[in-house]
Amino acid sequence: MGTFIGHISPGLAFFSFGILYAVKFSLMVLRGEKIQLLSPSRTSGFRSCFKRIPIEGIMKIVYGTLAVMAELFYPPGVYKLIIYNKEKPDYPFTHPNEWQHITMYSYFALSGWVDIISQACLPRRLFLFENIAITIAFYIEALLLYSHMHGKERVENSVHTLLLLTCFLVCLILTVELWRPNDHILWFTKTCLVMIQGTWLLHAAFILYKPFTGKPWKEDDMANLMFVTNFFCWHIALNIILLVAIFSLTGLWLSRCSRRGESSALQDATERFSFHLEWADGTGPRSEYGKLQPAEEEMQLLQEYNI
Amino acid sequence: MGTFIGHISPGLAFFSFGILYAVKFSLMVLRGEKIQLLSPSRTSGFRSCFKRIPIEGIMKIVYGTLAVMAELFYPPGVYKLIIYNKEKPDYPFTHPNEWQHITMYSYFALSGWVDIISQACLPRRLFLFENIAITIAFYIEALLLYSHMHGKERVENSVHTLLLLTCFLVCLILTVELWRPNDHILWFTKTCLVMIQGTWLLHAAFILYKPFTGKPWKEDDMANLMFVTNFFCWHIALNIILLVAIFSLTGLWLSRCSRRGESSALQDATERFSFHLEWADGTGPRSEYGKLQPAEEEMQLLQEYNI
Amino acid sequence: MGTFIGHISPGLAFFSFGILYAVKFSLMVLRGEKIQLLSPSRTSGFRSCFKRIPIEGIMKIVYGTLAVMAELFYPPGVYKLIIYNKEKPDYPFTHPNEWQHITMYSYFALSGWVDIISQACLPRRLFLFENIAITIAFYIEALLLYSHMHGKERVENSVHTLLLLTCFLVCLILTVELWRPNDHILWFTKTCLVMIQGTWLLHAAFILYKPFTGKPWKEDDMANLMFVTNFFCWHIALNIILLVAIFSLTGLWLSRCSRRGESSALQDATERFSFHLEWADGTGPRSEYGKLQPAEEEMQLLQEYNI
Amino acid sequence: MGTFIGHISPGLAFFSFGILYAVKFSLMVLRGEKIQLLSPSRTSGFRSCFKRIPIEGIMKIVYGTLAVMAELFYPPGVYKLIIYNKEKPDYPFTHPNEWQHITMYSYFALSGWVDIISQACLPRRLFLFENIAITIAFYIEALLLYSHMHGKERVENSVHTLLLLTCFLVCLILTVELWRPNDHILWFTKTCLVMIQGTWLLHAAFILYKPFTGKPWKEDDMANLMFVTNFFCWHIALNIILLVAIFSLTGLWLSRCSRRGESSALQDATERFSFHLEWADGTGPRSEYGKLQPAEEEMQLLQEYNI
């Protein structure tokens, strides 16, 4: 749906995923957790299975399925589940945009099913398969975005090129994460890029279908093209600030919960975060530090494990 | 041969290789085998040499040689083993398409000869040379596909661009495999891409030479170009499902053969697969586990070797 | 400001950063220092905090802020802090170039603030955040340079493409440095590229706005385009020579200061440099050698730690 | 010099370097030698210094300097050491091709000087600086080749694009070699690419200036463009065969010299080669095996050091 709502809804979806990731990875970093490619085995049974269903998987399925439905049957009274138009003499293809969107959303919905099956139904979680599913979904999105751009106007192309760039970077990071699933820099870069994709889609909806001035952007004005890139750069800054804010709030909230009042909670969290980042390059120690050592011991550790 | 049969036959060849790889790598993963860059030395003698001839090498030689023959002498009565047309005044080149195909198929046939010499004739298998030979064959294919596209119509170009993308990804993976020959993720990604190349060539033959509607695709219709990408995305999904099915069936068949009835064979295979995947990132242990430990020991292992 | 002074001033800024980096990294290599992702904790208090303020951070803030001010209010009497022109009927965007430059300079100023906060105000230095800030600033510069080029003449495009290439290589190196902050080859390559960016911007100002012949370069003359690349290649050579000179002078100056007269100071520095370079590939020892061993011990070491 | 001789002479230069590399790296592999980033210190004195002058460095200087001279003063009576034509009113640039070639050849000559200084004059060899010098020379070649192509005909562009591709791959390999100087796969890939560059330049001279048919290739004939790529693919095969032949002959010659008659010399060399290749991935042992163990011990070793 090359419409206003057709850009707003995926924008909101990506943005909500970005927020979810931000909270999830902040919690994991602050608690010192790690992704395990293969989790220990779990109790089976329908009840415990039901409890383990991940919110992320449900969101992907709901968003994906709703979007596919909307592509096919929205606005009401329309039915687009046909590929060939059999009434015309040379059977031309119909609804190319809709079918590209359906393909894209289906892959995200599939990734949601893989998440749920892996996290809730199987006797042990297979993180690798979840990661592969979402990686493929983003690659498909990049491929379709690329072929989407043929024969569009220049402003629309500019907007979509920046979206494609963001999407492609997410693909790259997800590919690297297949081999390095616990790199903290990659976690937060990915989160930020997904958030940028979300807010940029929201902005794109307004640029393309509801410009604030009430008049469509002129295609032949260079200033327009230059401001598209400019706005995108501002989105980057905004989302980084938002990400830092979410991380800090999560740290605060976590320290409230655990009632560790002896030191500034936020600083403690930051320290622990830096610690994990330092380890992230693979040369640091692999053991776990349940609690931070006093300053002197720490100094020693730092000198030992310098890169 | 820019004909229907000229796209169907390499399509079938690539697809059969994909299936062969899928079975081969599934077996290797399920049995916990590894590729050895340099195998231990072997008994010589014509008999044992003959037994060791690999089916993969024979397939490459037969397909490659047949294809070269077909390019030169098919349809019967035609003889295309000339480069210059000496009858015309300025000696123009003739049969550029045919000579490109001949070059491409020859490299695959050569790779087959290297396979056979390395696996059957030499006193020890040199896996590295086999790998280099097939890598070069795919790079040559990518190079020729790229130069193939000059001056073609848009739909044909779209189809070939997607083929080139797949081929180039195979090249990249093969290059990485020169240094990391035992990465399970790379094995199955490569297998899936080769299968996609096969089915996509089959589909391409129909798109370009036998459209289902009976009328050739219009070049200037954007919907056509968009549906080409769309179909390609569906091929990806189909081949992934096929690959998972082959892996599962291999696992089932293997467990039937070995009569290990005490636990669900498929699940056991999956577990072992995940184990190997976990090791694939290079941080895990390099030793071999002949059989899986009971659940408790396993838990311990998992915590020790967490990445 | 697409003007002479608008290219000279960032050129000088980048060049001064290049010189600063050259001295800084030469000193670090000659003294055998390393960047620590997370420094040991420091004494707090306003005085010691003030002393730790880094010159690099101040330079970034001063340059960045001045440049933003100049974009907005220079020449005097001009006020460009508007995006939409509200007087015209369709509210067109105004000053696209200026707003792109403002965005670019703001990110560099922000990076300066991050430097100061991390190095002076926080209880411990967080090198990773400084590195991320400057990396983002360069990526933004690359993105804006890319969108800057639309609709420009060929000579101007050639000049900017080479600038973009340099900027993109800096981005790549900074990205790799997130994971390998202590690679000496990357340090000096980055330094050299920043210096090239500086001198090239200075040259570009003359090419585009004050050609030596007094006449603007013709756009349709191939010789002009070819000489642009040619001049760029000469800039590379010049900056490499300058970098080697700075390294040697720093070595000389350091040996004067420390009054170690027993051996040629420069050679000693070079030896130590090579030593560190040898370690840079990650396979060498991680311990520190306060002073170099006598020749015989050294030989032994070299044989032990050969790669 | 966009002339026949201007393509033949660099072609011969690159080809002779390729042959030199092939022999050098074959010997190093067969003898089990390694490149040391920093060699042990050496005896000084003019005599021993003179003996250490490397043939590679002399070749680079002689070829480079001769080529620069030829660009400036060939054919005799011509003098091209001017950049601006001061006689015309707007001082246009002159001889852009010549100045690009001079820049390119100077960098190679400079690399030769760095080789000689590092290997003969300095108290210890600094391999890293030699490697950096030749890497920069190839990057400059790639950059100039790229800007060389503007405004040329299609066949000439095709020929140069393939040359640029080869050159760029050499750049990539040299860059990786800065960090992994002892990877055998990279050594031989680089050697083969340099040889291809040489033979392709020789062929290019004939295609562009002395076509075998006596008539220039038509620009608008697709068959011509396709055959250019085709010929390039054949060059790849030829050079690989040549490289294998050189390696085998070197092995034979080496075994003659050392009078080790007890086993087939060539096979022994091949085994040792494979051994080193197996180690090349960095996971194998770093120690040296002066002579190969008997078959049984070997088996054990292989199982231990499996990747």
Tab-separated table of C-alpha atoms in Angstrom, chain D residues 4-305:
chain	number	residue	atom	x	y	z
D	4	PHE	CA	51.231	-0.112	-28.391
D	5	ILE	CA	54.632	0.052	-26.697
D	6	GLY	CA	53.058	1.902	-23.724
D	7	HIS	CA	50.972	-1.185	-22.964
D	8	ILE	CA	53.561	-3.809	-23.894
D	9	SER	CA	56.262	-2.518	-21.566
D	10	PRO	CA	54.252	-2.399	-18.303
D	11	GLY	CA	52.783	-5.754	-19.329
D	12	LEU	CA	56.233	-7.275	-19.534
D	13	ALA	CA	57.187	-5.595	-16.241
D	14	PHE	CA	54.200	-7.000	-14.352
D	15	PHE	CA	54.653	-10.418	-15.949
D	16	SER	CA	58.326	-10.575	-14.952
D	17	PHE	CA	57.347	-9.595	-11.404
D	18	GLY	CA	54.747	-12.350	-11.423
D	19	ILE	CA	57.376	-14.917	-12.480
D	20	LEU	CA	59.786	-13.587	-9.850
D	21	TYR	CA	57.109	-13.830	-7.146
D	22	ALA	CA	56.155	-17.333	-8.298
D	23	VAL	CA	59.738	-18.570	-7.937
D	24	LYS	CA	60.313	-16.658	-4.677
D	25	PHE	CA	57.177	-17.860	-2.918
D	26	SER	CA	57.590	-21.430	-4.246
D	27	LEU	CA	61.077	-21.518	-2.756
D	28	MET	CA	59.838	-20.063	0.523
D	29	VAL	CA	57.027	-22.599	0.785
D	30	LEU	CA	59.217	-25.539	-0.173
D	31	ARG	CA	61.917	-24.501	2.272
D	32	GLY	CA	59.393	-23.727	4.998
D	33	GLU	CA	60.568	-20.116	5.329
D	34	LYS	CA	58.486	-17.278	6.701
D	35	ILE	CA	58.399	-13.552	6.233
D	36	GLN	CA	59.494	-11.814	9.394
D	37	LEU	CA	57.989	-8.411	9.960
D	38	LEU	CA	61.236	-7.419	11.654
D	39	SER	CA	64.371	-9.372	10.846
D	40	PRO	CA	67.258	-9.932	13.286
D	41	SER	CA	69.963	-7.272	13.160
D	42	ARG	CA	72.669	-7.585	10.541
D	43	THR	CA	76.333	-6.857	10.027
D	44	SER	CA	76.839	-3.410	8.607
D	45	GLY	CA	79.544	-2.258	6.177
D	46	PHE	CA	79.344	-1.314	2.526
D	47	ARG	CA	80.272	-4.762	1.176
D	48	SER	CA	77.644	-6.778	3.039
D	49	CYS	CA	75.159	-4.004	2.412
D	50	PHE	CA	75.814	-4.248	-1.322
D	51	LYS	CA	75.332	-8.006	-1.290
D	52	ARG	CA	71.922	-7.721	0.314
D	53	ILE	CA	70.441	-5.461	-2.376
D	54	PRO	CA	67.331	-7.324	-3.548
D	55	ILE	CA	66.753	-8.026	-7.225
D	56	GLU	CA	63.068	-7.096	-6.788
D	57	GLY	CA	63.969	-3.607	-5.611
D	58	ILE	CA	66.365	-3.052	-8.492
D	59	MET	CA	63.777	-4.233	-10.999
D	60	LYS	CA	61.185	-1.831	-9.598
D	61	ILE	CA	63.593	1.107	-9.745
D	62	VAL	CA	64.905	0.329	-13.218
D	63	TYR	CA	61.477	-0.311	-14.739
D	64	GLY	CA	59.911	2.648	-12.939
D	65	THR	CA	62.630	5.121	-13.824
D	66	LEU	CA	62.863	3.976	-17.428
D	67	ALA	CA	59.105	4.258	-17.802
D	68	VAL	CA	59.080	7.771	-16.350
D	69	MET	CA	61.894	8.791	-18.711
D	70	ALA	CA	60.055	7.257	-21.659
D	71	GLU	CA	56.871	9.142	-20.772
D	72	LEU	CA	58.776	12.416	-20.649
D	73	PHE	CA	61.286	12.149	-23.500
D	74	TYR	CA	60.011	9.453	-25.890
D	75	PRO	CA	59.848	9.615	-28.872
D	76	PRO	CA	63.202	11.425	-29.023
D	77	GLY	CA	62.990	15.147	-29.472
D	78	VAL	CA	59.860	15.464	-27.423
D	79	TYR	CA	59.903	17.187	-24.065
D	80	LYS	CA	56.811	16.758	-21.891
D	81	LEU	CA	57.977	18.010	-18.489
D	82	ILE	CA	55.348	20.762	-18.523
D	83	ILE	CA	51.958	20.800	-16.912
D	84	TYR	CA	50.466	24.081	-18.115
D	85	ASN	CA	50.631	25.207	-21.699
D	86	LYS	CA	51.636	28.818	-21.177
D	87	GLU	CA	51.258	29.792	-24.801
D	88	LYS	CA	47.501	29.402	-24.932
D	89	PRO	CA	45.367	32.121	-23.315
D	90	ASP	CA	43.728	30.056	-20.539
D	91	TYR	CA	46.734	27.897	-19.599
D	92	PRO	CA	45.154	24.466	-20.274
D	93	PHE	CA	46.693	21.326	-18.789
D	94	THR	CA	48.819	19.300	-21.167
D	95	HIS	CA	49.715	15.620	-21.364
D	96	PRO	CA	47.232	14.340	-18.761
D	97	ASN	CA	47.887	10.703	-19.744
D	98	GLU	CA	51.626	11.109	-19.448
D	99	TRP	CA	51.416	12.722	-16.014
D	100	GLN	CA	49.132	9.976	-14.739
D	101	HIS	CA	51.588	7.355	-15.948
D	102	ILE	CA	54.532	9.235	-14.424
D	103	THR	CA	52.748	9.353	-11.057
D	104	MET	CA	51.995	5.648	-11.249
D	105	TYR	CA	55.515	4.577	-12.216
D	106	SER	CA	57.101	6.883	-9.620
D	107	TYR	CA	55.235	5.139	-6.826
D	108	PHE	CA	56.547	1.777	-8.018
D	109	ALA	CA	60.082	3.171	-8.220
D	110	LEU	CA	59.663	4.610	-4.717
D	111	SER	CA	58.565	1.190	-3.497
D	112	GLY	CA	61.804	-0.160	-4.984
D	113	TRP	CA	63.857	2.405	-3.046
D	114	VAL	CA	62.058	1.469	0.162
D	115	ASP	CA	62.865	-2.216	-0.547
D	116	ILE	CA	66.562	-1.483	-1.012
D	117	ILE	CA	66.835	0.819	1.994
D	118	SER	CA	65.008	-1.656	4.217
D	119	GLN	CA	66.793	-4.797	3.005
D	120	ALA	CA	70.291	-3.467	2.447
D	121	CYS	CA	70.966	-0.225	4.300
D	122	LEU	CA	69.057	-0.321	7.581
D	123	PRO	CA	70.507	-2.299	10.486
D	124	ARG	CA	67.429	-4.515	10.415
D	125	ARG	CA	64.921	-5.256	7.667
D	126	LEU	CA	61.530	-3.575	8.193
D	127	PHE	CA	59.256	-5.771	6.120
D	128	LEU	CA	56.187	-3.788	7.127
D	129	PHE	CA	57.417	-0.620	5.443
D	130	GLU	CA	58.211	-2.489	2.229
D	131	ASN	CA	54.736	-3.956	2.284
D	132	ILE	CA	53.108	-0.562	2.908
D	133	ALA	CA	55.073	1.004	0.020
D	134	ILE	CA	54.019	-1.609	-2.550
D	135	THR	CA	50.422	-1.545	-1.244
D	136	ILE	CA	50.222	2.203	-1.766
D	137	ALA	CA	51.700	1.827	-5.251
D	138	PHE	CA	48.940	-0.593	-6.242
D	139	TYR	CA	46.209	1.593	-4.703
D	140	ILE	CA	47.525	4.563	-6.679
D	141	GLU	CA	47.474	2.406	-9.810
D	142	ALA	CA	43.851	1.447	-9.134
D	143	LEU	CA	42.835	5.067	-8.517
D	144	LEU	CA	44.515	6.283	-11.702
D	145	LEU	CA	43.146	3.405	-13.775
D	146	TYR	CA	39.686	4.338	-12.561
D	147	SER	CA	40.011	8.006	-13.538
D	148	HIS	CA	41.766	6.924	-16.750
D	149	MET	CA	38.593	5.443	-18.118
D	150	HIS	CA	36.502	8.613	-18.422
D	151	GLY	CA	35.554	9.378	-21.966
D	152	LYS	CA	37.015	6.300	-23.603
D	153	GLU	CA	35.387	3.928	-26.048
D	154	ARG	CA	33.525	0.840	-24.875
D	155	VAL	CA	36.041	-1.831	-25.881
D	156	GLU	CA	38.905	0.120	-24.302
D	157	ASN	CA	36.789	0.602	-21.180
D	158	SER	CA	36.006	-3.104	-20.986
D	159	VAL	CA	39.691	-3.953	-21.212
D	160	HIS	CA	40.606	-1.431	-18.530
D	161	THR	CA	37.767	-2.450	-16.222
D	162	LEU	CA	39.116	-5.991	-16.108
D	163	LEU	CA	42.594	-4.611	-15.456
D	164	LEU	CA	41.193	-2.441	-12.667
D	165	LEU	CA	39.436	-5.454	-11.159
D	166	THR	CA	42.701	-7.409	-11.076
D	167	CYS	CA	44.590	-4.451	-9.655
D	168	PHE	CA	41.962	-3.863	-6.969
D	169	LEU	CA	42.099	-7.505	-5.892
D	170	VAL	CA	45.881	-7.199	-5.551
D	171	CYS	CA	45.302	-4.115	-3.362
D	172	LEU	CA	42.896	-6.032	-1.153
D	173	ILE	CA	45.288	-8.958	-0.750
D	174	LEU	CA	48.222	-6.661	0.028
D	175	THR	CA	46.109	-4.874	2.642
D	176	VAL	CA	45.213	-8.160	4.315
D	177	GLU	CA	48.884	-9.185	4.157
D	178	LEU	CA	49.796	-6.209	6.363
D	179	TRP	CA	48.236	-8.220	9.182
D	180	ARG	CA	48.722	-11.772	7.874
D	181	PRO	CA	52.046	-11.716	6.029
D	182	ASN	CA	52.536	-15.477	6.040
D	183	ASP	CA	49.323	-16.771	4.520
D	184	HIS	CA	50.273	-19.120	1.671
D	185	ILE	CA	46.940	-18.848	-0.115
D	186	LEU	CA	47.314	-15.072	-0.266
D	187	TRP	CA	50.903	-15.357	-1.544
D	188	PHE	CA	49.943	-17.451	-4.538
D	189	THR	CA	46.702	-15.616	-5.297
D	190	LYS	CA	48.661	-12.365	-5.382
D	191	THR	CA	51.317	-13.913	-7.622
D	192	CYS	CA	48.701	-15.218	-10.025
D	193	LEU	CA	46.894	-11.867	-10.165
D	194	VAL	CA	50.133	-10.003	-10.929
D	195	MET	CA	50.873	-12.481	-13.711
D	196	ILE	CA	47.355	-12.037	-15.104
D	197	GLN	CA	47.824	-8.265	-15.041
D	198	GLY	CA	51.001	-8.727	-17.065
D	199	THR	CA	49.648	-11.052	-19.759
D	200	TRP	CA	46.410	-9.101	-19.976
D	201	LEU	CA	48.283	-5.842	-20.621
D	202	LEU	CA	50.218	-7.605	-23.390
D	203	HIS	CA	46.966	-8.841	-24.915
D	204	ALA	CA	45.363	-5.410	-24.431
D	205	ALA	CA	48.156	-3.807	-26.465
D	206	PHE	CA	47.256	-6.070	-29.383
D	207	ILE	CA	43.496	-5.618	-28.985
D	208	LEU	CA	43.703	-1.838	-28.876
D	209	TYR	CA	46.587	-1.034	-31.197
D	210	LYS	CA	47.490	-4.064	-33.336
D	211	PRO	CA	44.400	-6.254	-33.792
D	212	PHE	CA	45.275	-9.561	-35.427
D	213	THR	CA	42.715	-9.022	-38.156
D	214	GLY	CA	44.394	-5.770	-39.023
D	215	LYS	CA	41.211	-3.835	-38.418
D	216	PRO	CA	40.268	-2.066	-35.165
D	217	TRP	CA	37.588	-3.679	-33.028
D	218	LYS	CA	34.193	-2.099	-33.569
D	219	GLU	CA	32.883	-0.309	-30.494
D	220	ASP	CA	29.226	-0.967	-31.115
D	221	ASP	CA	29.439	-4.722	-31.584
D	222	MET	CA	28.259	-6.605	-28.494
D	223	ALA	CA	30.191	-9.705	-29.581
D	224	ASN	CA	33.449	-7.787	-29.162
D	225	LEU	CA	32.651	-6.814	-25.580
D	226	MET	CA	31.683	-10.371	-24.747
D	227	PHE	CA	34.862	-11.781	-26.220
D	228	VAL	CA	36.982	-9.372	-24.182
D	229	THR	CA	35.681	-10.986	-20.981
D	230	ASN	CA	36.059	-14.388	-22.581
D	231	PHE	CA	39.716	-13.843	-23.395
D	232	PHE	CA	40.276	-12.600	-19.846
D	233	CYS	CA	38.869	-15.864	-18.470
D	234	TRP	CA	41.287	-17.803	-20.651
D	235	HIS	CA	44.165	-15.709	-19.311
D	236	ILE	CA	43.186	-16.755	-15.813
D	237	ALA	CA	43.380	-20.441	-16.743
D	238	LEU	CA	46.691	-20.017	-18.565
D	239	ASN	CA	48.326	-18.206	-15.684
D	240	ILE	CA	47.134	-20.748	-13.144
D	241	ILE	CA	48.676	-23.523	-15.243
D	242	LEU	CA	51.890	-21.509	-15.566
D	243	LEU	CA	51.978	-20.944	-11.799
D	244	VAL	CA	51.525	-24.651	-11.065
D	245	ALA	CA	54.279	-25.433	-13.590
D	246	ILE	CA	56.683	-22.977	-11.980
D	247	PHE	CA	55.949	-24.383	-8.541
D	248	SER	CA	56.574	-27.945	-9.745
D	249	LEU	CA	59.771	-27.048	-11.570
D	250	THR	CA	61.068	-25.175	-8.535
D	251	GLY	CA	60.303	-28.209	-6.416
D	252	LEU	CA	62.113	-30.504	-8.851
D	253	TRP	CA	65.115	-28.200	-9.075
D	254	LEU	CA	65.292	-27.833	-5.322
D	255	SER	CA	65.262	-31.612	-4.817
D	256	ARG	CA	68.018	-32.022	-7.446
D	257	CYS	CA	70.144	-29.489	-5.632
D	258	SER	CA	69.726	-31.079	-2.247
D	259	ARG	CA	70.267	-34.650	-3.590
D	260	ARG	CA	67.487	-36.126	-1.497
D	261	GLY	CA	66.881	-39.121	-3.747
D	262	GLU	CA	65.002	-41.396	-1.367
D	263	SER	CA	61.486	-40.331	-2.343
D	264	SER	CA	59.841	-38.579	-5.253
D	265	ALA	CA	60.979	-35.014	-4.823
D	266	LEU	CA	57.952	-33.395	-6.333
D	267	GLN	CA	55.556	-35.313	-4.136
D	268	ASP	CA	57.592	-34.485	-1.085
D	269	ALA	CA	57.409	-30.830	-1.987
D	270	THR	CA	53.687	-31.040	-2.521
D	271	GLU	CA	53.217	-32.689	0.833
D	272	ARG	CA	55.231	-30.061	2.564
D	273	PHE	CA	53.272	-27.393	0.721
D	274	SER	CA	49.971	-28.861	1.852
D	275	PHE	CA	51.316	-29.041	5.366
D	276	HIS	CA	52.081	-25.384	5.360
D	277	LEU	CA	48.754	-24.609	3.815
D	278	GLU	CA	47.078	-26.504	6.590
D	279	TRP	CA	48.884	-24.355	9.097
D	280	ALA	CA	48.059	-21.220	7.230
D	281	ASP	CA	44.668	-20.872	8.854
D	282	GLY	CA	46.292	-19.991	12.130
D	283	THR	CA	44.910	-22.848	14.173
D	284	GLY	CA	47.770	-25.232	13.469
D	285	PRO	CA	51.027	-25.431	15.349
D	286	ARG	CA	53.537	-22.616	14.984
D	287	SER	CA	56.643	-24.706	15.418
D	288	GLU	CA	58.784	-25.868	12.537
D	289	TYR	CA	59.150	-29.439	11.334
D	290	GLY	CA	62.633	-29.719	9.846
D	291	LYS	CA	61.796	-32.982	8.189
D	292	LEU	CA	58.588	-34.861	7.762
D	293	GLN	CA	57.739	-37.595	10.229
D	294	PRO	CA	57.138	-41.168	9.030
D	295	ALA	CA	53.610	-41.917	7.997
D	296	GLU	CA	52.375	-43.110	11.361
D	297	GLU	CA	53.507	-40.147	13.376
D	298	GLU	CA	52.091	-37.946	10.682
D	299	MET	CA	48.665	-39.511	11.078
D	300	GLN	CA	48.708	-38.719	14.731
D	301	LEU	CA	49.745	-35.158	14.072
D	302	LEU	CA	46.983	-34.717	11.577
D	303	GLN	CA	44.370	-35.906	14.006
D	304	GLU	CA	45.697	-33.668	16.740
D	305	TYR	CA	45.832	-30.529	14.685
